[in-house]
CSV table of C-alpha atoms in Angstrom, one decimal:
chain,number,residue,atom,x,y,z
A,14,MET,CA,-18.9,-4.4,-5.7
A,15,SER,CA,-18.9,-7.1,-3.0
A,16,ASN,CA,-20.7,-10.3,-3.8
A,17,ASP,CA,-22.5,-10.0,-0.5
A,18,VAL,CA,-24.9,-7.4,-2.1
A,19,PHE,CA,-26.2,-10.1,-4.4
A,20,ARG,CA,-26.3,-12.9,-1.8
A,21,LEU,CA,-27.5,-11.4,1.4
A,22,THR,CA,-30.1,-8.7,0.5
A,23,ARG,CA,-33.3,-8.8,-1.4
A,24,PRO,CA,-32.6,-8.1,-5.1
A,25,VAL,CA,-34.6,-4.9,-5.6
A,26,LEU,CA,-33.5,-1.3,-6.3
A,27,ASP,CA,-36.4,0.1,-4.3
A,28,HIS,CA,-36.9,-1.6,-0.9
A,29,THR,CA,-40.5,-0.6,-0.8
A,30,ARG,CA,-41.3,-2.7,-3.9
A,31,PRO,CA,-42.0,-6.4,-3.1
A,32,THR,CA,-40.3,-9.3,-4.9
A,33,GLU,CA,-42.7,-11.4,-7.0
A,34,ILE,CA,-42.0,-15.1,-7.0
A,35,GLU,CA,-43.6,-17.4,-9.6
A,36,LEU,CA,-43.9,-21.0,-8.3
A,37,LYS,CA,-44.9,-24.2,-10.1
A,38,LEU,CA,-45.2,-27.3,-7.9
A,39,VAL,CA,-45.8,-30.5,-9.8
A,40,LEU,CA,-46.4,-34.0,-8.3
A,41,PHE,CA,-44.1,-36.7,-9.6
A,42,SER,CA,-45.0,-39.6,-7.4
A,43,ILE,CA,-47.1,-40.6,-4.4
A,44,LEU,CA,-44.6,-42.4,-2.2
A,45,ALA,CA,-46.7,-43.2,0.8
A,46,MET,CA,-49.8,-42.3,2.8
A,47,ILE,CA,-49.4,-43.5,6.4
A,48,GLU,CA,-52.8,-43.5,8.1
A,49,LYS,CA,-51.5,-44.4,11.5
A,50,THR,CA,-49.3,-41.3,11.8
A,51,GLN,CA,-51.4,-39.1,9.4
A,52,THR,CA,-48.4,-38.5,7.1
A,53,PHE,CA,-48.4,-37.7,3.4
A,54,ILE,CA,-45.1,-38.4,1.5
A,55,PRO,CA,-45.1,-37.1,-2.1
A,56,PHE,CA,-42.2,-36.5,-4.5
A,57,VAL,CA,-42.6,-33.1,-6.1
A,58,TRP,CA,-40.8,-30.9,-8.6
A,59,ALA,CA,-40.6,-27.2,-7.6
A,60,HIS,CA,-39.9,-24.6,-10.3
A,61,MET,CA,-39.3,-21.0,-9.1
A,62,THR,CA,-38.6,-17.8,-11.0
A,63,TRP,CA,-38.0,-14.2,-9.8
A,64,THR,CA,-36.3,-11.1,-11.0
A,65,ASN,CA,-32.9,-9.9,-9.6
A,66,GLU,CA,-33.0,-6.1,-10.4
A,67,ARG,CA,-29.3,-5.8,-9.8
A,68,ILE,CA,-28.3,-8.2,-12.6
A,69,HIS,CA,-28.6,-7.6,-16.4
A,70,TRP,CA,-26.4,-7.7,-19.5
A,71,ASP,CA,-26.5,-7.3,-23.2
A,72,PRO,CA,-26.0,-10.8,-24.8
A,73,ASP,CA,-24.6,-9.2,-28.0
A,74,GLN,CA,-21.6,-7.9,-26.0
A,75,PHE,CA,-20.9,-11.3,-24.5
A,76,CYS,CA,-20.9,-13.6,-27.6
A,77,GLY,CA,-24.6,-14.0,-27.6
A,78,ILE,CA,-24.7,-15.6,-24.1
A,79,SER,CA,-28.2,-15.0,-22.7
A,80,GLN,CA,-28.1,-17.3,-19.7
A,81,ILE,CA,-25.6,-18.8,-17.4
A,82,ALA,CA,-25.7,-21.4,-14.6
A,83,VAL,CA,-24.2,-20.3,-11.3
A,84,PRO,CA,-23.9,-21.9,-7.9
A,85,ARG,CA,-26.8,-21.2,-5.5
A,86,GLU,CA,-24.5,-19.6,-2.9
A,87,MET,CA,-23.6,-16.7,-5.3
A,88,LEU,CA,-27.2,-15.2,-5.4
A,89,TRP,CA,-30.0,-14.4,-3.1
A,90,MET,CA,-32.6,-17.2,-2.8
A,91,PRO,CA,-36.2,-17.0,-1.6
A,92,ASP,CA,-36.6,-18.4,1.9
A,93,LEU,CA,-39.7,-20.5,0.9
A,94,PHE,CA,-40.6,-23.6,2.9
A,95,ILE,CA,-43.6,-25.9,3.3
A,96,TYR,CA,-45.6,-25.3,6.5
A,97,GLU,CA,-46.7,-29.0,6.8
A,98,MET,CA,-43.3,-30.4,6.3
A,99,THR,CA,-42.3,-32.6,9.4
A,100,GLU,CA,-38.9,-33.9,8.3
A,101,LYS,CA,-35.9,-32.3,6.5
A,102,ASP,CA,-35.6,-33.2,2.8
A,103,SER,CA,-33.0,-35.9,2.4
A,104,SER,CA,-33.0,-35.9,-1.5
A,105,PRO,CA,-29.9,-34.4,-3.2
A,106,ARG,CA,-30.3,-30.7,-4.1
A,107,ASN,CA,-29.6,-29.1,-7.4
A,108,PRO,CA,-26.4,-27.1,-6.8
A,109,TYR,CA,-27.0,-24.6,-9.6
A,110,ILE,CA,-29.5,-22.0,-10.6
A,111,VAL,CA,-29.9,-20.4,-14.1
A,112,MET,CA,-29.6,-16.6,-14.5
A,113,TYR,CA,-30.9,-14.8,-17.6
A,114,SER,CA,-29.6,-11.6,-19.2
A,115,ASN,CA,-32.8,-9.7,-18.3
A,116,GLY,CA,-32.2,-10.4,-14.6
A,117,THR,CA,-34.6,-13.4,-14.3
A,118,VAL,CA,-33.4,-16.2,-12.1
A,119,MET,CA,-34.8,-19.7,-12.3
A,120,SER,CA,-34.4,-22.5,-9.7
A,121,GLU,CA,-35.5,-26.1,-10.2
A,122,GLU,CA,-35.5,-28.7,-7.4
A,123,ASP,CA,-36.8,-32.2,-6.7
A,124,MET,CA,-38.0,-32.8,-3.2
A,125,ARG,CA,-39.2,-35.7,-1.1
A,126,VAL,CA,-41.7,-34.1,1.2
A,127,VAL,CA,-42.7,-35.7,4.5
A,128,SER,CA,-45.7,-33.7,5.5
A,129,SER,CA,-48.6,-34.0,8.0
A,130,CYS,CA,-52.1,-34.5,6.5
A,131,LYS,CA,-55.4,-34.5,8.4
A,132,MET,CA,-57.1,-37.6,7.0
A,133,CYS,CA,-60.7,-38.6,7.3
A,134,MET,CA,-60.9,-42.4,7.8
A,135,HIS,CA,-64.6,-42.6,8.0
A,136,LYS,CA,-65.1,-44.5,4.7
A,137,PHE,CA,-61.8,-46.5,4.8
A,138,PRO,CA,-61.0,-48.3,2.5
A,139,PHE,CA,-63.3,-46.5,0.0
A,140,ASP,CA,-62.0,-43.1,1.1
A,141,THR,CA,-60.8,-40.0,-0.8
A,142,GLN,CA,-58.1,-37.9,0.9
A,143,ARG,CA,-57.2,-34.2,0.5
A,144,CYS,CA,-53.8,-33.2,1.6
A,145,ASN,CA,-52.4,-29.6,1.6
A,146,LEU,CA,-48.9,-28.3,1.0
A,147,THR,CA,-48.7,-24.6,2.0
A,148,VAL,CA,-45.7,-22.8,0.6
A,149,GLY,CA,-44.7,-19.5,2.1
A,150,SER,CA,-41.8,-17.3,3.2
A,151,ALA,CA,-40.2,-17.6,6.6
A,152,ILE,CA,-39.5,-13.9,7.3
A,153,HIS,CA,-40.6,-11.9,4.4
A,154,THR,CA,-44.1,-10.5,4.8
A,155,VAL,CA,-46.5,-9.7,2.0
A,156,ASP,CA,-45.0,-6.2,1.7
A,157,GLU,CA,-41.7,-7.7,0.8
A,158,MET,CA,-42.5,-10.9,-1.1
A,159,ILE,CA,-45.5,-12.0,-3.2
A,160,ILE,CA,-46.0,-15.6,-4.3
A,161,ARG,CA,-47.9,-16.4,-7.5
A,162,SER,CA,-48.6,-19.7,-9.3
A,163,SER,CA,-47.4,-20.2,-12.8
A,164,PHE,CA,-50.3,-22.5,-13.7
A,165,ASP,CA,-54.0,-22.5,-12.7
A,166,SER,CA,-55.6,-25.5,-11.1
A,167,THR,CA,-56.8,-27.1,-14.4
A,168,ARG,CA,-53.5,-26.7,-16.2
A,169,ILE,CA,-51.4,-27.9,-13.3
A,170,THR,CA,-53.7,-31.0,-12.9
A,171,GLU,CA,-53.3,-32.0,-16.5
A,172,PHE,CA,-49.6,-31.4,-16.4
A,173,THR,CA,-49.3,-33.5,-13.2
A,174,LYS,CA,-51.2,-36.4,-14.8
A,175,GLU,CA,-48.8,-36.4,-17.8
A,176,VAL,CA,-45.6,-36.5,-15.7
A,177,LEU,CA,-46.9,-38.7,-12.8
A,178,TRP,CA,-44.5,-41.6,-12.4
A,179,SER,CA,-46.2,-43.9,-9.8
A,180,GLN,CA,-49.2,-43.7,-7.6
A,181,GLY,CA,-49.2,-47.1,-5.8
A,182,GLU,CA,-52.3,-47.6,-3.7
A,183,TRP,CA,-53.6,-44.1,-4.5
A,184,GLU,CA,-55.1,-42.7,-7.6
A,185,PHE,CA,-54.4,-39.1,-8.3
A,186,LYS,CA,-57.5,-37.1,-9.0
A,187,HIS,CA,-56.9,-33.3,-8.8
A,188,LEU,CA,-54.4,-30.7,-7.8
A,189,ALA,CA,-55.8,-27.3,-6.8
A,190,VAL,CA,-53.8,-24.2,-6.1
A,191,ASP,CA,-55.0,-21.2,-4.1
A,192,ASN,CA,-53.4,-18.0,-3.0
A,193,ARG,CA,-54.0,-17.2,0.7
A,194,ASN,CA,-52.7,-14.8,3.2
A,195,PHE,CA,-51.5,-16.0,6.6
A,196,SER,CA,-51.7,-13.5,9.5
A,197,TYR,CA,-50.0,-13.6,12.9
A,198,GLY,CA,-50.3,-10.6,15.1
A,199,ASP,CA,-49.9,-7.5,13.0
A,200,ARG,CA,-47.8,-9.3,10.3
A,201,GLN,CA,-49.1,-10.9,7.2
A,202,TRP,CA,-47.5,-13.4,4.8
A,203,ASP,CA,-48.4,-14.4,1.3
A,204,THR,CA,-48.8,-18.2,0.7
A,205,LEU,CA,-49.7,-20.7,-2.0
A,206,VAL,CA,-51.8,-23.7,-0.9
A,207,TYR,CA,-51.6,-26.8,-3.1
A,208,THR,CA,-54.4,-29.3,-2.4
A,209,PHE,CA,-53.8,-32.9,-3.6
A,210,THR,CA,-56.9,-35.0,-4.0
A,211,MET,CA,-56.4,-38.7,-4.1
A,212,LYS,CA,-58.7,-41.7,-4.1
A,213,ARG,CA,-57.6,-45.0,-2.5
A,214,ARG,CA,-57.6,-48.2,-4.6
A,215,PRO,CA,-59.5,-50.5,-2.1
A,216,LEU,CA,-58.9,-53.9,-3.7
A,217,LEU,CA,-56.1,-55.0,-1.4
A,218,HIS,CA,-58.0,-54.1,1.8
A,219,VAL,CA,-61.2,-55.7,0.4
A,220,LEU,CA,-59.4,-59.0,-0.2
A,221,ASN,CA,-57.5,-58.9,3.1
A,222,LEU,CA,-60.2,-57.6,5.5
A,223,LEU,CA,-63.8,-57.3,4.2
A,224,VAL,CA,-64.0,-60.6,2.2
A,225,PRO,CA,-62.4,-62.8,4.9
A,226,ILE,CA,-64.8,-61.4,7.5
A,227,ILE,CA,-67.8,-62.2,5.2
A,228,PHE,CA,-66.5,-65.8,4.8
A,229,PHE,CA,-66.2,-66.2,8.6
A,230,LEU,CA,-69.8,-64.9,8.9
A,231,ILE,CA,-71.0,-67.5,6.4
A,232,LEU,CA,-69.1,-70.2,8.3
A,233,ASP,CA,-70.8,-69.1,11.5
A,234,LEU,CA,-74.2,-69.2,9.9
A,235,ALA,CA,-73.4,-72.7,8.5
A,236,SER,CA,-72.5,-73.9,12.0
A,237,PHE,CA,-76.2,-73.8,13.0
A,238,PHE,CA,-76.7,-76.9,11.0
A,239,VAL,CA,-74.3,-78.8,13.3
A,240,ALA,CA,-76.1,-80.8,16.0
A,241,ASP,CA,-76.2,-78.9,19.3
A,242,HIS,CA,-75.4,-82.0,21.5
A,243,ARG,CA,-72.0,-82.4,19.9
A,244,GLY,CA,-69.1,-80.5,21.3
A,245,GLU,CA,-67.6,-79.7,17.8
A,246,LYS,CA,-70.1,-76.9,17.2
A,247,LEU,CA,-68.9,-74.8,20.2
A,248,GLY,CA,-65.3,-75.4,19.4
A,249,PHE,CA,-65.8,-74.4,15.8
A,250,LYS,CA,-67.6,-71.1,16.7
A,251,VAL,CA,-64.8,-70.2,19.1
A,252,THR,CA,-62.2,-70.8,16.4
A,253,VAL,CA,-64.1,-68.5,14.0
A,254,LEU,CA,-64.3,-65.9,16.7
A,255,LEU,CA,-60.5,-66.0,17.3
A,256,ALA,CA,-60.0,-65.6,13.5
A,257,ILE,CA,-62.0,-62.4,13.6
A,258,SER,CA,-59.9,-61.2,16.5
A,259,VAL,CA,-56.7,-61.6,14.4
A,260,LEU,CA,-58.2,-59.4,11.6
A,261,LEU,CA,-59.1,-56.8,14.2
A,262,LEU,CA,-55.5,-56.7,15.3
A,263,ILE,CA,-54.4,-56.1,11.7
A,264,LEU,CA,-57.0,-53.3,11.4
A,265,ASN,CA,-55.7,-51.7,14.6
A,266,ASP,CA,-52.2,-51.4,13.0
A,267,ILE,CA,-53.7,-49.5,10.0
A,268,LEU,CA,-56.2,-47.1,11.5
A,269,PRO,CA,-55.1,-44.1,13.6
A,270,SER,CA,-55.5,-44.2,17.3
A,271,THR,CA,-57.8,-41.1,17.4
A,272,SER,CA,-60.3,-40.0,14.8
A,273,ASN,CA,-63.1,-37.5,14.7
A,274,ASP,CA,-65.5,-40.0,13.1
A,275,THR,CA,-65.7,-43.8,13.8
A,276,PRO,CA,-64.5,-45.6,10.7
A,277,LEU,CA,-67.2,-47.6,9.0
A,278,ILE,CA,-64.9,-50.6,8.8
A,279,ALA,CA,-64.6,-50.6,12.6
A,280,THR,CA,-68.4,-50.6,12.9
A,281,TYR,CA,-68.5,-53.4,10.3
A,282,CYS,CA,-66.0,-55.6,12.2
A,283,ILE,CA,-67.4,-54.9,15.7
A,284,VAL,CA,-71.0,-55.7,14.7
A,285,ILE,CA,-70.0,-59.0,13.1
A,286,PHE,CA,-67.8,-59.8,16.0
A,287,GLY,CA,-70.7,-59.1,18.4
A,288,LEU,CA,-73.0,-61.3,16.4
A,289,MET,CA,-70.5,-64.2,16.6
A,290,LEU,CA,-70.0,-63.6,20.3
A,291,LEU,CA,-73.8,-63.8,20.8
A,292,SER,CA,-73.8,-67.0,18.7
A,293,VAL,CA,-71.2,-68.6,21.0
A,294,LEU,CA,-73.2,-67.6,24.1
A,295,GLU,CA,-76.4,-69.0,22.5
A,296,THR,CA,-74.7,-72.3,21.7
A,297,ILE,CA,-73.4,-72.5,25.3
A,298,LEU,CA,-77.0,-72.0,26.6
A,299,VAL,CA,-78.6,-74.5,24.2
A,300,THR,CA,-75.9,-77.1,25.0
A,301,PHE,CA,-76.5,-76.6,28.8
A,302,LEU,CA,-80.3,-77.1,28.4
A,303,LEU,CA,-79.8,-80.2,26.3
A,304,ASP,CA,-77.3,-81.7,28.7
A,305,LEU,CA,-79.7,-81.0,31.6
A,306,SER,CA,-82.6,-82.7,29.7
A,307,GLN,CA,-80.4,-85.6,28.8
A,308,ASN,CA,-79.3,-86.1,32.5
A,309,LYS,CA,-83.0,-86.0,33.7
A,310,ARG,CA,-84.1,-88.5,31.0
A,311,GLN,CA,-81.2,-90.9,31.9
A,312,THR,CA,-82.1,-90.8,35.6
A,313,HIS,CA,-85.8,-91.4,34.9
A,314,LYS,CA,-85.0,-94.3,32.7
A,315,GLU,CA,-82.8,-96.0,35.3
A,316,GLU,CA,-85.4,-95.6,38.0
A,317,LYS,CA,-88.1,-97.1,35.7
A,318,LEU,CA,-85.9,-100.0,34.7
A,319,ASN,CA,-85.3,-100.9,38.4
A,320,ASN,CA,-89.0,-100.8,39.3
A,321,ARG,CA,-89.9,-102.9,36.3
A,322,SER,CA,-87.3,-105.6,37.0
A,323,THR,CA,-88.6,-106.1,40.5
A,324,ASP,CA,-92.3,-106.3,39.4
A,325,ASP,CA,-91.6,-108.7,36.6
A,326,SER,CA,-89.6,-111.1,38.7
A,327,SER,CA,-92.5,-111.6,41.2
A,328,LEU,CA,-95.4,-111.9,38.7
A,329,ASN,CA,-93.8,-113.6,35.7
A,330,VAL,CA,-94.2,-117.2,36.8
A,331,GLN,CA,-97.7,-116.9,38.1
A,332,ASP,CA,-99.0,-115.1,35.0
A,333,SER,CA,-97.4,-117.5,32.7
A,334,HIS,CA,-99.1,-120.6,34.3
A,335,ASN,CA,-102.5,-119.0,34.5
A,336,ASP,CA,-102.4,-117.7,31.0
A,337,PHE,CA,-101.2,-121.0,29.7
A,338,ASP,CA,-104.0,-123.0,31.4
A,339,GLN,CA,-106.7,-120.6,30.3
A,340,LYS,CA,-105.5,-120.4,26.7
A,341,GLN,CA,-105.0,-124.1,26.5
A,342,ASN,CA,-108.6,-124.7,27.6
A,343,GLU,CA,-109.9,-122.2,25.1
A,344,LEU,CA,-107.9,-123.7,22.3
A,345,LEU,CA,-109.1,-127.2,23.2
A,346,ARG,CA,-112.7,-126.1,23.2
A,347,VAL,CA,-112.2,-124.4,19.8
A,348,SER,CA,-110.4,-127.4,18.4
A,349,GLU,CA,-113.2,-129.8,19.6
A,350,VAL,CA,-115.8,-127.7,17.8
A,351,VAL,CA,-113.9,-127.0,14.6
A,352,THR,CA,-111.9,-130.2,14.2
A,353,PRO,CA,-113.3,-133.0,16.2
A,354,GLY,CA,-110.7,-135.5,14.8
A,355,LEU,CA,-107.7,-133.4,15.8
A,356,ARG,CA,-105.1,-135.3,17.8
A,357,SER,CA,-104.0,-134.3,21.3
A,358,SER,CA,-100.4,-133.5,20.4
A,359,ASP,CA,-101.6,-131.0,17.7
A,360,SER,CA,-103.9,-129.4,20.2
A,361,GLN,CA,-101.0,-128.8,22.6
A,362,LEU,CA,-98.9,-127.3,19.8
A,363,LEU,CA,-101.7,-124.9,18.9
A,364,ALA,CA,-102.1,-124.0,22.6
A,365,SER,CA,-98.4,-123.2,22.9
A,366,ILE,CA,-98.4,-120.9,19.8
A,367,LEU,CA,-101.5,-119.1,21.1
A,368,GLU,CA,-99.9,-118.6,24.5
A,369,GLN,CA,-96.8,-117.0,22.9
A,370,VAL,CA,-98.9,-114.7,20.7
A,371,HIS,CA,-100.9,-113.6,23.8
A,372,ARG,CA,-97.8,-112.8,25.8
A,373,LEU,CA,-96.3,-110.8,22.9
A,374,GLN,CA,-99.6,-108.8,22.7
A,375,ARG,CA,-99.7,-108.2,26.4
A,376,SER,CA,-96.1,-106.9,26.4
A,377,VAL,CA,-96.8,-104.6,23.5
A,378,SER,CA,-100.0,-103.2,25.1
A,379,ALA,CA,-98.3,-102.8,28.5
A,380,ALA,CA,-95.3,-100.9,27.0
A,381,PRO,CA,-95.6,-97.2,27.8
A,382,ASP,CA,-95.8,-94.6,25.1
A,383,GLY,CA,-92.7,-92.6,24.0
A,384,PRO,CA,-91.1,-90.6,26.8
A,385,ARG,CA,-92.4,-87.1,27.1
A,386,PRO,CA,-89.8,-84.5,26.0
A,387,HIS,CA,-88.1,-82.7,28.9
A,388,PRO,CA,-88.9,-78.9,29.2
A,389,GLY,CA,-85.1,-78.1,28.8
A,390,SER,CA,-85.0,-79.7,25.3
A,391,VAL,CA,-88.2,-77.9,24.3
A,392,TRP,CA,-86.8,-74.5,25.4
A,393,ALA,CA,-83.5,-75.3,23.7
A,394,LYS,CA,-85.2,-75.9,20.3
A,395,ARG,CA,-87.3,-72.7,20.7
A,396,ILE,CA,-84.2,-70.6,21.6
A,397,ASN,CA,-82.3,-72.0,18.7
A,398,ALA,CA,-85.0,-71.3,16.2
A,399,ALA,CA,-85.6,-67.8,17.4
A,400,PHE,CA,-81.9,-66.9,17.5
A,401,ILE,CA,-81.3,-68.3,14.0
A,402,SER,CA,-84.2,-66.2,12.6
A,403,LEU,CA,-82.9,-63.0,14.4
A,404,TYR,CA,-79.3,-63.7,13.3
A,405,ILE,CA,-80.3,-63.9,9.6
A,406,LEU,CA,-82.5,-60.9,9.9
A,407,VAL,CA,-79.8,-58.7,11.4
A,408,VAL,CA,-77.2,-59.8,8.8
A,409,ALA,CA,-79.7,-59.2,6.0
A,410,LEU,CA,-80.3,-55.6,7.2
A,411,PHE,CA,-76.8,-54.8,8.3
A,412,LEU,CA,-74.8,-55.7,5.2
A,413,PRO,CA,-76.9,-53.6,2.7
A,414,PHE,CA,-76.8,-50.7,5.2
A,415,MET,CA,-73.0,-50.8,5.3
A,416,TYR,CA,-72.9,-51.0,1.5
A,417,ARG,CA,-75.0,-47.8,1.2
A,418,GLN,CA,-72.8,-46.0,3.8
A,419,TRP,CA,-69.6,-46.8,1.9
A,420,THR,CA,-71.0,-45.9,-1.5
A,421,SER,CA,-72.8,-42.7,-0.5
């Protein structure tokens, strides 16, 4: 008999009877989960068994040999493939299959699978992803080939946790297997769907994204204690805003370009970025009002000094003589009443002292009260106080809201 009978045709004696394939798919390692391209790359072990009805022998007649290993090219192989697979497997293949005396054929193969996976990034980086690997035949319909799982979901999950080598950023949770039929036109195929459930370990993204943004927010809040009339405050706020922009660029390299739901981390970053942007605009407004008030006050002071200098120069001499004569006469009359024996030189000394005291009192009483605050500075203080209160209120409400959304 030609070997083509064993290699090219389905190994059944009755063509109306389907070939039953028992499949066991075990996860060995989670190599990568690429969010940008929605790609899941696991390393799996596939174990298949089926019955070749054309092959059987009595081990007692062949020195007790009950199984032999033969090259794959010698026997018929199921044309199973993974529907979600996007790249050809580059890992080396096992060149042999095992054939038993009762006609059972066993194939074992390790595969690096590059598959597409529809990821939900809404709760990134506290997300749980479910990726499917659908195994089915390319040409054999359900009337010709039936695929069954060797293990149920519970057993295969326990077995996978025992043999799992590495998980990296992801923590394996559960592996479910389900038998489904795939229909196209009037044809129907039997398939097995393996659903891998994995939870992300968020520590790296928390330290690289969430915590630095919180620190920048605290720095922005602390900048309100810097004096508004100094230029360092505005420069500091702009620097913090640019730092947030760098983190947004890093986040853009991680998240996919399109998504059904807006990721919470994007809302988190955009809201904080918007608060800092409003803070910069508020600082610019307050600084403008204070500069306007300062310029008005400086102009008013210069005009007042010019007017006072001209008035004082014309009246200073006359006032000093009149006051001196009047106070000297008053002091002499007092001295004659109180101390009749006081000498003339002492009286003149007392009159001079009294005159100096009187001039000091007159200058103090004539000095104007403190300058009235300019309306610009008043509005600047009001705007600053109102914005700080609103800023703190928004932050106090927003951060607990984001925490509840991520943990729900």
